[in-house]
Amino acid sequence: MTITDVLCPFCGALCDDVVVEVENNKIVEVKEACEMGVSKMMGHERITTPMIRESGELKETTYEDAVDKTAEILVNSIRPLIYGWSSTTCEAHKKGIELAEEMGAVIDNTASVCHGPSILAIQNVGLPSCTLGQIKNRADLIIYWGSNQAEAHPRHMSRYTSFPRGFFSEEGRKGKKVVVVDVRKTTTVEVADEFIQVAPGEDYPVLSALRAILAGEEDIVPSCVGGVSKERLIELVEKMKDARFGVIFFGLGLTHTRGRHNNVVNAISLVRELNAHTKFVIMPMRGHYNVTGFNQVCTWETGFPFAVDFSRGQPWYNPGETSAVDILNRKECDSALIVASDPAAHFPRKSVEHLAKIPLIQIDPYPNPTMELADVVIPSAIAGVEVEGTAYRMDKVPIRLRKVIEPNHLSDEEILGRILDKVRERRGE
Amino acid sequence: MKKIDVKLITGRLVEQGIHLENKMSDEYLKAAAVCELNERDVAELGIRDEGNVRVKSRFGEVVVMAKVNNENPAGIAFIPMGPWANRVIDPDTGGCGMPHYKGMDAEVGLSYESIPTIKELMEDVK
Ligand code: SF4
């Protein structure tokens, strides 16, 4: 059976043109997606059954016992941390937030170690942005700043930016200029027209210099800023002003370096000021396919996009205090529930050390480093392959994930619902 | 043994992305337990074809395989994001929730030790 218009549940580009061949409830071929998408949809090693750790070893058990053990751990802890969410559906997010509220827990999302600083910056200065559809049809200057999209979002350029022909960009690639700003000559540079190499950690002064030149104050700009000559900076500003419709896509090169959210504030401010001359927009290159979705759901449910602490009985938001890495570094949480993510692989060693010490529950389709530390492991069905639901593309457009094969496991939403029921039962509600 | 000082950055690679949800595999280790360096730096370390390096920062150390990537300027070391990179990154979030994943000072030196597996890395934090 051929299924068309399938969404790829991997990266924030959320391609919706994938073609999947299914035979006997097995995916036998995936077309149109990039290597990462194909690899995800074709499938890897899975966690087959729920497990509970007994005297150091994970022992197979039933969903019922694993859910009961999870509820026991959560009910007995004073400050549980609930974390993850970027690779599952918005429906599961909603259940997770309900559970966090019920428990008076802290709920956080992988955004806090990814584009969290971008969100802080957007809360400061707003975001002049648009959809990827508008960019496809209108943009003639595309700047990737600190974002190696060729490696992180391989089809971003071919679907939305440099290559497609649109209503007002009939010429396709020929009519568009692509500029890459980065500290390394990444693979994205190979398909760009221009590469501007910035010294590591110097994005902030480079952005400030561009703003000064744009404001007509080029006299105060030194001859070289962050490894870039003044002439190149002036040229870039001219290019930006001459564009009909320009866009900056920025990645972790801005949020992971010194300056973090301040870099993003500076980049957004530059784009705001460019709008006095021409149409210019800016967009974060969100990583996982539904990290944006969690921030949307969490905002409409709690008023805040991530790092929400319910311990006061109402939502409290203070990244740096209520974000997962900080809570772990302070050794504050006394249990953790991880859904659809792998903090043992992606958090700093110090945070992982505390994660290893506390009761840890993992809900995920795949074995991973977090499982090596987990006390309860609950396998889930793969959202977007075995479960349908909603996900938000990086430009905040919600799209429906499709189910292409029947699952052998429960969905994240169902597992969380069962945990919530058990928690209520144990508390006598 | 010969050592060089570098600025360390971490980030994504397609290969690491392909195996992102298959982390317990050998392929993931091959893709993520690497340190990309300019050939000048690799030569300075005395590595001919293949060799392991010990990357050390104020926050920890880890052994990974050295790999030449001349698009990396000399003095910059790149490790794909993942459990090996995270042994050496700065956990301080500067009050915003985000540890320091890019731009740490680190030291890279030739190593004859083997690369730790994920199981070994996780045993070590327990
Ligand atoms: S670019 Fe992203 S969403 Fe598109 S196919 Fe590749 S991994 Fe999937």
Coordinates of C-alpha atoms and ligand atoms in Angstrom, one line a residue:
Chain A
M1 CA 0.0 0.0 0.0
T2 CA 1.3 3.5 -0.9
I3 CA 0.6 6.3 1.5
T4 CA 1.2 9.8 0.3
D5 CA 1.5 13.2 2.1
V6 CA 3.0 11.6 5.2
L7 CA 4.7 14.0 7.7
C8 CA 8.2 13.3 8.6
P9 CA 8.4 13.2 12.4
F10 CA 12.0 14.1 12.8
C11 CA 13.2 17.7 12.5
G12 CA 11.5 21.1 12.8
A13 CA 11.1 21.4 9.0
L14 CA 8.3 18.8 9.4
C15 CA 8.2 17.9 5.7
D16 CA 4.7 16.9 4.6
D17 CA 5.3 15.3 1.3
V18 CA 6.8 11.9 2.3
V19 CA 5.6 8.8 0.5
V20 CA 5.6 5.5 2.5
E21 CA 5.2 2.0 1.2
V22 CA 3.6 -0.4 3.7
E23 CA 3.4 -4.2 3.4
N24 CA 1.8 -6.3 6.2
N25 CA 1.9 -3.5 8.7
K26 CA 5.6 -2.9 8.0
I27 CA 7.2 0.1 6.3
V28 CA 9.3 -1.2 3.4
E29 CA 10.2 2.0 1.7
V30 CA 10.3 5.7 2.4
K31 CA 10.5 8.2 -0.4
E32 CA 11.1 12.0 -0.6
A33 CA 12.4 12.3 3.0
C34 CA 16.1 13.0 3.7
E35 CA 18.4 10.4 5.1
M36 CA 17.5 11.3 8.7
G37 CA 13.8 11.1 8.0
V38 CA 14.2 7.8 6.1
S39 CA 16.2 6.3 9.0
K40 CA 13.6 7.3 11.5
M41 CA 10.6 6.0 9.6
M42 CA 12.3 2.7 8.5
G43 CA 12.8 2.1 12.2
H44 CA 15.5 1.1 14.6
E45 CA 15.9 -1.1 17.7
R46 CA 12.9 -0.7 20.0
I47 CA 12.2 -1.1 23.7
T48 CA 9.9 -4.2 23.6
T49 CA 8.3 -4.4 27.0
P50 CA 7.9 -2.3 30.1
M51 CA 10.7 -2.8 32.7
I52 CA 11.4 -2.1 36.3
R53 CA 14.9 -2.1 37.9
E54 CA 15.4 -4.6 40.6
S55 CA 18.7 -4.9 42.4
G56 CA 20.5 -3.1 39.6
E57 CA 18.9 -5.0 36.7
L58 CA 16.0 -4.0 34.4
K59 CA 13.4 -6.8 34.7
E60 CA 10.5 -7.2 32.3
T61 CA 7.0 -6.3 33.6
T62 CA 3.5 -5.3 32.4
Y63 CA 2.3 -1.9 31.5
E64 CA 0.0 -2.0 34.5
D65 CA 2.8 -2.6 37.0
A66 CA 5.1 -0.1 35.3
V67 CA 2.4 2.5 35.4
D68 CA 1.6 1.7 39.1
K69 CA 5.3 1.9 40.0
T70 CA 5.5 5.3 38.2
A71 CA 2.5 6.6 40.2
E72 CA 4.1 5.4 43.4
I73 CA 7.4 7.2 42.7
L74 CA 5.6 10.4 41.7
V75 CA 3.2 10.4 44.7
N76 CA 6.1 9.8 47.1
S77 CA 8.3 12.6 45.8
I78 CA 8.2 16.2 46.9
R79 CA 9.7 17.9 43.9
P80 CA 9.3 15.8 40.7
L81 CA 10.7 17.0 37.4
I82 CA 8.8 16.1 34.2
Y83 CA 10.9 16.7 31.1
G84 CA 11.1 16.0 27.4
W85 CA 8.3 16.3 24.9
S86 CA 9.9 17.4 21.6
S87 CA 9.3 14.1 19.8
T88 CA 5.7 13.5 20.6
T89 CA 2.2 14.9 19.9
C90 CA 0.6 18.0 21.3
E91 CA -2.1 15.6 22.7
A92 CA 0.6 14.0 24.8
H93 CA 1.9 17.4 25.9
K94 CA -1.6 18.4 27.2
K95 CA -1.7 15.2 29.3
G96 CA 1.8 15.8 30.6
I97 CA 0.9 19.4 31.7
E98 CA -2.2 18.1 33.4
L99 CA 0.0 15.6 35.3
A100 CA 2.5 18.2 36.3
E101 CA -0.3 20.4 37.6
E102 CA -1.8 17.5 39.6
M103 CA 1.7 16.7 41.1
G104 CA 2.8 20.3 41.7
A105 CA 5.8 19.3 39.6
V106 CA 8.2 21.3 37.4
I107 CA 7.6 20.6 33.7
D108 CA 10.3 21.5 31.2
N109 CA 11.0 20.9 27.6
T110 CA 14.2 20.3 25.5
A111 CA 13.8 23.9 24.3
S112 CA 15.5 24.9 27.5
V113 CA 18.8 23.5 26.2
C114 CA 18.1 24.5 22.6
H115 CA 16.2 27.6 21.6
G116 CA 15.2 28.5 25.2
P117 CA 17.3 31.6 25.0
S118 CA 15.6 32.5 21.7
I119 CA 12.2 32.3 23.5
L120 CA 13.6 34.6 26.2
A121 CA 14.7 37.0 23.6
I122 CA 11.4 36.9 21.8
Q123 CA 9.6 37.7 25.1
N124 CA 11.9 40.7 25.3
V125 CA 11.6 42.2 21.9
G126 CA 9.0 40.3 19.9
L127 CA 9.6 38.4 16.6
P128 CA 9.0 39.9 13.2
S129 CA 8.4 36.6 11.4
C130 CA 6.1 34.8 9.0
T131 CA 5.4 31.3 7.7
L132 CA 7.8 29.2 5.6
G133 CA 5.2 29.5 2.8
Q134 CA 5.7 33.2 2.6
I135 CA 9.4 32.8 2.5
K136 CA 9.2 30.2 -0.3
N137 CA 7.1 32.6 -2.4
R138 CA 8.7 35.9 -1.6
A139 CA 12.2 35.8 -0.1
D140 CA 15.1 36.9 -2.3
L141 CA 17.8 37.1 0.4
I142 CA 18.2 34.2 2.7
I143 CA 20.7 34.3 5.6
Y144 CA 21.5 31.3 7.7
W145 CA 23.3 32.5 10.9
G146 CA 24.9 30.0 13.2
S147 CA 22.7 27.3 11.7
N148 CA 24.1 24.3 9.8
Q149 CA 20.8 23.4 8.2
A150 CA 22.4 21.1 5.6
E151 CA 23.2 18.8 8.6
A152 CA 20.3 19.6 10.9
H153 CA 17.4 20.2 8.6
P154 CA 18.6 18.8 5.2
R155 CA 15.5 19.7 3.2
H156 CA 14.9 23.2 4.5
M157 CA 16.7 24.8 1.6
S158 CA 15.0 22.6 -1.1
R159 CA 11.5 23.0 0.3
Y160 CA 11.2 26.4 1.7
T161 CA 14.1 28.7 0.9
S162 CA 16.9 28.7 -1.7
F163 CA 15.6 26.3 -4.4
P164 CA 11.8 26.4 -4.8
R165 CA 10.1 28.6 -7.3
G166 CA 7.3 30.6 -5.8
F167 CA 4.7 33.2 -6.9
F168 CA 7.1 36.1 -6.6
S169 CA 10.3 34.1 -7.0
E170 CA 9.7 32.4 -10.3
E171 CA 13.4 32.1 -11.1
G172 CA 14.0 29.8 -8.1
R173 CA 17.6 29.5 -7.0
K174 CA 18.9 32.0 -9.6
G175 CA 16.8 34.8 -8.2
K176 CA 17.9 34.3 -4.6
K177 CA 21.0 35.2 -2.7
V178 CA 22.0 32.8 0.1
V179 CA 24.5 34.0 2.8
V180 CA 25.9 31.8 5.6
V181 CA 27.3 33.4 8.8
D182 CA 29.1 30.9 11.0
V183 CA 32.3 30.1 12.9
R184 CA 33.1 27.1 10.7
K185 CA 32.8 26.5 7.0
T186 CA 29.9 24.1 7.4
T187 CA 28.3 22.0 4.7
T188 CA 25.6 24.6 4.3
V189 CA 28.3 26.9 2.9
E190 CA 28.7 24.6 -0.2
V191 CA 25.3 25.7 -1.4
A192 CA 25.5 29.3 -0.5
D193 CA 26.6 32.4 -2.5
E194 CA 28.6 33.9 0.3
F195 CA 30.2 32.9 3.6
I196 CA 31.0 35.2 6.4
Q197 CA 33.3 33.7 9.0
V198 CA 32.8 35.1 12.5
A199 CA 35.3 34.4 15.3
P200 CA 33.8 32.0 18.0
G201 CA 31.6 33.9 20.5
E202 CA 31.8 37.2 18.5
D203 CA 28.3 37.2 17.0
Y204 CA 27.1 39.9 19.3
P205 CA 29.6 42.5 18.3
V206 CA 29.1 41.6 14.6
L207 CA 25.4 42.1 14.9
S208 CA 26.0 45.4 16.8
A209 CA 28.3 46.6 14.0
L210 CA 25.6 45.8 11.4
R211 CA 23.1 47.8 13.4
A212 CA 25.5 50.7 13.7
I213 CA 26.1 50.7 9.9
L214 CA 22.4 50.5 9.2
A215 CA 21.8 53.5 11.5
G216 CA 24.3 55.5 9.4
E217 CA 27.0 55.4 12.2
E218 CA 29.6 53.5 10.3
D219 CA 32.3 55.9 11.5
I220 CA 32.2 54.3 14.9
V221 CA 32.7 50.8 13.6
P222 CA 36.4 49.6 13.8
S223 CA 38.1 48.2 10.7
C224 CA 37.5 44.6 11.8
V225 CA 34.8 43.2 14.1
G226 CA 34.7 39.6 15.3
G227 CA 37.1 38.6 12.5
V228 CA 35.0 40.3 9.8
S229 CA 36.3 43.3 7.9
K230 CA 34.3 46.5 8.0
E231 CA 34.0 46.5 4.2
R232 CA 32.3 43.1 4.3
L233 CA 29.9 44.3 7.0
I234 CA 29.0 47.4 4.9
E235 CA 28.4 45.2 1.9
L236 CA 26.2 42.9 3.9
V237 CA 24.1 45.8 5.1
E238 CA 23.7 47.1 1.5
K239 CA 22.6 43.6 0.4
M240 CA 20.1 43.5 3.2
K241 CA 18.7 46.9 2.4
D242 CA 18.5 46.1 -1.3
A243 CA 16.5 42.8 -0.8
R244 CA 12.8 42.8 -1.6
F245 CA 12.2 40.3 1.1
G246 CA 14.9 39.1 3.4
V247 CA 15.0 36.5 6.1
I248 CA 17.5 35.4 8.8
F249 CA 17.3 31.9 10.0
F250 CA 19.3 31.5 13.2
G251 CA 20.4 28.3 14.9
L252 CA 22.2 27.2 18.0
G253 CA 25.3 29.2 16.9
L254 CA 23.6 32.1 18.5
T255 CA 21.9 30.5 21.5
H256 CA 24.7 28.1 22.6
T257 CA 27.5 30.7 22.7
R258 CA 28.5 33.4 25.1
G259 CA 25.8 36.0 25.2
R260 CA 23.0 33.4 24.5
H261 CA 19.6 35.3 24.5
N262 CA 21.4 38.6 24.2
N263 CA 22.7 37.5 20.8
V264 CA 19.2 36.7 19.7
V265 CA 17.9 40.1 21.0
N266 CA 20.5 41.8 18.9
A267 CA 19.6 39.8 15.8
I268 CA 15.9 40.5 16.2
S269 CA 16.6 44.2 16.8
L270 CA 18.6 44.3 13.5
V271 CA 15.7 42.7 11.6
R272 CA 13.2 45.2 13.2
E273 CA 15.4 48.1 12.1
L274 CA 15.8 46.7 8.6
N275 CA 12.0 46.9 8.2
A276 CA 12.4 50.7 8.0
H277 CA 14.1 50.0 4.6
T278 CA 12.5 46.8 3.3
K279 CA 10.6 43.7 4.3
F280 CA 12.7 41.5 6.6
V281 CA 11.8 38.6 8.9
I282 CA 13.6 36.3 11.3
M283 CA 13.0 32.7 12.4
P284 CA 14.7 30.3 14.8
M285 CA 15.6 26.9 13.2
R286 CA 13.8 24.7 15.8
G287 CA 15.4 21.3 16.1
H288 CA 13.0 18.5 17.0
Y289 CA 9.8 18.1 14.9
N290 CA 7.5 19.1 17.7
V291 CA 9.5 21.2 20.1
T292 CA 7.5 24.2 18.8
G293 CA 4.3 22.3 19.6
F294 CA 5.2 21.9 23.2
N295 CA 5.9 25.6 23.6
Q296 CA 2.5 26.4 22.0
V297 CA 0.6 23.9 24.2
C298 CA 2.4 24.9 27.4
T299 CA 1.7 28.6 26.6
W300 CA -2.0 28.2 26.1
E301 CA -2.3 25.8 29.1
T302 CA -0.1 27.7 31.6
G303 CA 0.7 31.1 30.2
F304 CA 4.4 30.1 29.7
P305 CA 6.3 28.3 27.0
F306 CA 8.6 26.0 29.1
A307 CA 10.2 25.6 32.5
V308 CA 7.0 25.9 34.4
D309 CA 6.9 25.1 38.1
F310 CA 3.5 24.2 39.7
S311 CA 4.8 23.8 43.2
R312 CA 3.1 27.0 44.3
G313 CA -0.2 25.8 43.1
Q314 CA -0.1 28.0 40.1
P315 CA 2.2 28.2 37.2
W316 CA 5.5 30.0 37.9
Y317 CA 8.1 30.6 35.2
N318 CA 11.7 31.5 35.8
P319 CA 14.2 29.9 33.4
G320 CA 17.5 29.6 35.2
E321 CA 15.6 28.6 38.3
T322 CA 12.8 26.4 37.0
S323 CA 14.7 24.9 34.0
A324 CA 15.7 21.2 34.1
V325 CA 19.4 21.6 34.0
D326 CA 19.4 24.1 36.9
I327 CA 17.1 22.0 39.0
L328 CA 19.3 19.0 38.5
N329 CA 22.5 20.9 39.0
R330 CA 21.1 22.2 42.3
K331 CA 20.2 18.5 43.2
E332 CA 16.7 19.8 43.9
C333 CA 14.3 17.3 42.3
D334 CA 13.7 14.0 44.0
S335 CA 12.3 12.1 41.0
A336 CA 12.1 12.6 37.2
L337 CA 9.8 11.5 34.5
I338 CA 11.3 11.7 31.0
V339 CA 9.0 11.6 28.0
A340 CA 10.2 11.4 24.4
S341 CA 13.7 12.7 25.0
D342 CA 17.2 11.7 26.2
P343 CA 18.6 14.0 28.8
A344 CA 21.3 11.5 29.9
A345 CA 22.8 12.0 26.4
H346 CA 22.3 15.7 26.1
F347 CA 22.7 17.2 29.5
P348 CA 26.1 18.2 31.0
R349 CA 27.7 15.5 33.2
K350 CA 26.9 17.3 36.5
S351 CA 23.1 17.3 35.7
V352 CA 23.2 13.6 34.6
E353 CA 24.9 12.7 37.9
H354 CA 21.9 13.8 39.8
L355 CA 19.6 12.1 37.3
A356 CA 21.4 8.9 38.1
K357 CA 20.8 9.3 41.8
I358 CA 17.0 9.8 41.9
P359 CA 14.1 7.6 40.9
L360 CA 13.9 7.9 37.2
I361 CA 11.1 7.0 34.8
Q362 CA 11.5 6.9 31.1
I363 CA 8.7 6.8 28.4
D364 CA 10.2 6.3 25.0
P365 CA 10.1 4.0 21.9
Y366 CA 13.9 3.6 21.8
P367 CA 16.7 2.3 24.1
N368 CA 19.1 5.2 24.9
P369 CA 21.5 6.4 27.5
T370 CA 18.6 7.6 29.8
M371 CA 17.3 4.0 29.9
E372 CA 20.7 2.9 31.3
L373 CA 19.9 5.0 34.4
A374 CA 16.1 4.6 34.5
D375 CA 14.3 2.7 37.3
V376 CA 11.1 2.3 35.3
V377 CA 11.1 2.0 31.5
I378 CA 7.8 2.3 29.6
P379 CA 7.9 1.7 25.8
S380 CA 5.7 3.9 23.7
A381 CA 4.4 3.9 20.1
I382 CA 6.2 6.2 17.6
A383 CA 4.2 9.4 17.1
G384 CA 3.8 10.2 13.4
V385 CA 4.4 6.6 12.4
E386 CA 2.2 4.5 14.7
V387 CA 0.1 7.3 16.3
E388 CA -1.6 10.3 14.7
G389 CA -1.8 13.7 16.4
T390 CA -0.8 17.3 16.0
A391 CA 2.7 18.8 15.6
Y392 CA 3.8 22.4 15.0
R393 CA 6.4 23.2 12.3
M394 CA 9.2 25.6 13.1
D395 CA 7.1 28.5 11.8
K396 CA 4.3 27.6 14.3
V397 CA 2.0 26.1 11.6
P398 CA 0.1 23.1 13.1
I399 CA 0.0 20.0 10.9
R400 CA -1.6 16.7 11.5
L401 CA 0.8 13.8 11.9
R402 CA -0.3 10.6 10.2
K403 CA -0.4 7.0 11.4
V404 CA 0.9 4.7 8.7
I405 CA 1.1 1.4 10.6
E406 CA -0.6 -0.2 13.7
P407 CA 1.4 0.1 16.9
N408 CA 2.3 -2.7 19.3
H409 CA 2.7 -0.3 22.1
L410 CA 0.6 2.3 23.9
S411 CA 0.9 6.0 22.8
D412 CA 2.5 8.6 25.1
E413 CA -0.9 10.2 25.6
E414 CA -2.4 6.9 26.7
I415 CA 0.5 6.0 29.1
L416 CA 0.4 9.5 30.6
G417 CA -3.4 9.3 31.0
R418 CA -3.0 6.0 32.8
I419 CA -0.3 7.4 35.1
L420 CA -2.6 10.4 35.9
D421 CA -5.5 8.1 36.8
K422 CA -3.2 6.0 39.1
V423 CA -1.8 9.1 40.8
R424 CA -5.3 10.3 41.5
E425 CA -6.3 6.8 42.8
R426 CA -3.3 6.7 45.1
R427 CA -4.0 10.1 46.5
G428 CA -7.6 9.0 47.1
E429 CA -9.2 11.5 44.7
Chain B
M1 CA 52.4 13.6 25.2
K2 CA 51.7 16.4 22.8
K3 CA 48.8 18.7 23.6
I4 CA 47.1 21.6 22.0
D5 CA 44.7 24.3 23.3
V6 CA 41.4 24.7 21.5
K7 CA 38.0 26.4 21.6
L8 CA 35.5 23.6 21.7
I9 CA 32.2 23.7 20.0
T10 CA 29.4 21.1 19.8
G11 CA 26.7 20.8 17.2
R12 CA 24.7 18.6 14.9
L13 CA 25.9 16.4 12.0
V14 CA 23.7 14.4 9.6
E15 CA 25.4 11.1 10.6
Q16 CA 24.7 11.8 14.3
G17 CA 21.1 12.7 13.4
I18 CA 20.6 9.5 11.5
H19 CA 21.5 7.5 14.6
L20 CA 20.0 9.9 17.1
E21 CA 17.2 7.5 18.0
N22 CA 19.5 4.5 17.7
K23 CA 22.0 5.6 20.3
M24 CA 23.0 2.2 21.6
S25 CA 24.3 1.2 18.2
D26 CA 28.0 1.1 17.0
E27 CA 27.1 3.5 14.2
Y28 CA 26.1 6.2 16.7
L29 CA 29.4 5.8 18.6
K30 CA 31.2 6.1 15.3
A31 CA 29.2 9.2 14.4
A32 CA 29.2 11.0 17.7
A33 CA 32.4 10.0 19.6
V34 CA 34.6 12.0 17.3
C35 CA 36.5 15.3 17.5
E36 CA 36.9 17.2 14.2
L37 CA 40.1 19.2 13.9
N38 CA 42.0 21.0 11.3
E39 CA 44.8 18.9 9.7
R40 CA 47.4 21.4 11.1
D41 CA 46.2 20.5 14.6
V42 CA 46.0 16.8 13.9
A43 CA 49.6 16.9 12.6
E44 CA 50.8 18.8 15.6
L45 CA 49.3 16.0 17.8
G46 CA 51.4 13.5 15.8
I47 CA 48.4 11.6 14.4
R48 CA 48.9 10.1 11.0
D49 CA 45.8 8.4 9.8
E50 CA 43.7 7.5 12.7
G51 CA 44.0 8.1 16.4
N52 CA 42.2 8.8 19.6
V53 CA 42.4 12.0 21.5
R54 CA 41.6 13.0 25.1
V55 CA 39.6 16.2 25.2
K56 CA 39.8 17.9 28.6
S57 CA 38.1 21.0 29.9
R58 CA 37.6 22.4 33.4
F59 CA 34.5 20.3 33.7
G60 CA 35.6 16.9 32.6
E61 CA 37.4 14.8 30.1
V62 CA 36.6 12.2 27.4
V63 CA 38.4 10.1 24.9
V64 CA 37.1 10.3 21.3
M65 CA 38.4 9.7 17.8
A66 CA 40.2 12.5 16.0
K67 CA 39.0 13.3 12.5
V68 CA 40.4 15.8 10.0
N69 CA 38.0 18.5 8.9
N70 CA 39.8 21.4 7.2
E71 CA 36.6 23.5 7.1
N72 CA 37.3 23.8 10.9
P73 CA 39.8 26.6 11.4
A74 CA 43.0 25.6 13.3
G75 CA 42.4 26.0 17.1
I76 CA 38.7 24.9 16.9
A77 CA 37.6 21.5 18.0
F78 CA 34.1 20.2 17.1
I79 CA 32.4 17.3 18.8
P80 CA 28.9 16.4 17.7
M81 CA 26.3 16.9 20.4
G82 CA 25.7 13.8 22.5
P83 CA 27.0 11.9 25.5
W84 CA 30.7 12.3 24.7
A85 CA 30.5 16.0 24.1
N86 CA 28.6 16.5 27.3
R87 CA 31.4 15.1 29.5
V88 CA 33.4 18.3 28.8
I89 CA 30.8 21.1 28.5
D90 CA 30.2 23.8 31.1
P91 CA 27.1 23.0 33.1
D92 CA 26.6 26.6 34.3
T93 CA 23.5 28.1 32.7
G94 CA 24.2 31.7 33.5
G95 CA 20.7 32.0 35.0
C96 CA 18.9 31.2 31.7
G97 CA 18.5 27.4 31.7
M98 CA 21.1 26.7 29.0
P99 CA 24.5 25.2 29.7
H100 CA 27.5 26.4 27.7
Y101 CA 27.6 24.1 24.7
K102 CA 29.8 26.1 22.4
G103 CA 33.1 28.0 22.9
M104 CA 34.7 26.4 25.9
D105 CA 38.4 26.4 26.4
A106 CA 39.7 22.8 26.2
E107 CA 42.9 20.9 25.7
V108 CA 43.3 18.1 23.2
G109 CA 46.0 15.5 23.5
L110 CA 46.9 12.2 21.8
S111 CA 45.5 9.2 23.7
Y112 CA 46.1 5.5 23.4
E113 CA 43.0 4.7 25.5
S114 CA 39.9 3.3 23.9
I115 CA 36.6 5.3 23.4
P116 CA 34.1 4.7 26.2
T117 CA 30.8 3.1 25.2
I118 CA 27.5 4.7 26.3
K119 CA 27.1 1.9 28.9
E120 CA 30.5 2.8 30.3
L121 CA 29.8 6.5 30.3
M122 CA 26.5 5.9 32.2
E123 CA 28.1 3.5 34.6
D124 CA 30.6 6.2 35.4
V125 CA 28.0 8.8 36.4
K126 CA 26.1 6.3 38.7
Ligands
SF4_1 S1 14.3 17.8 6.5 FE1 13.6 17.1 8.6 S2 11.4 16.8 8.4 FE2 12.3 16.9 6.3 S3 12.6 14.8 5.8 FE3 14.6 15.5 6.6 S4 14.4 15.1 8.9 FE4 12.4 14.9 8.0

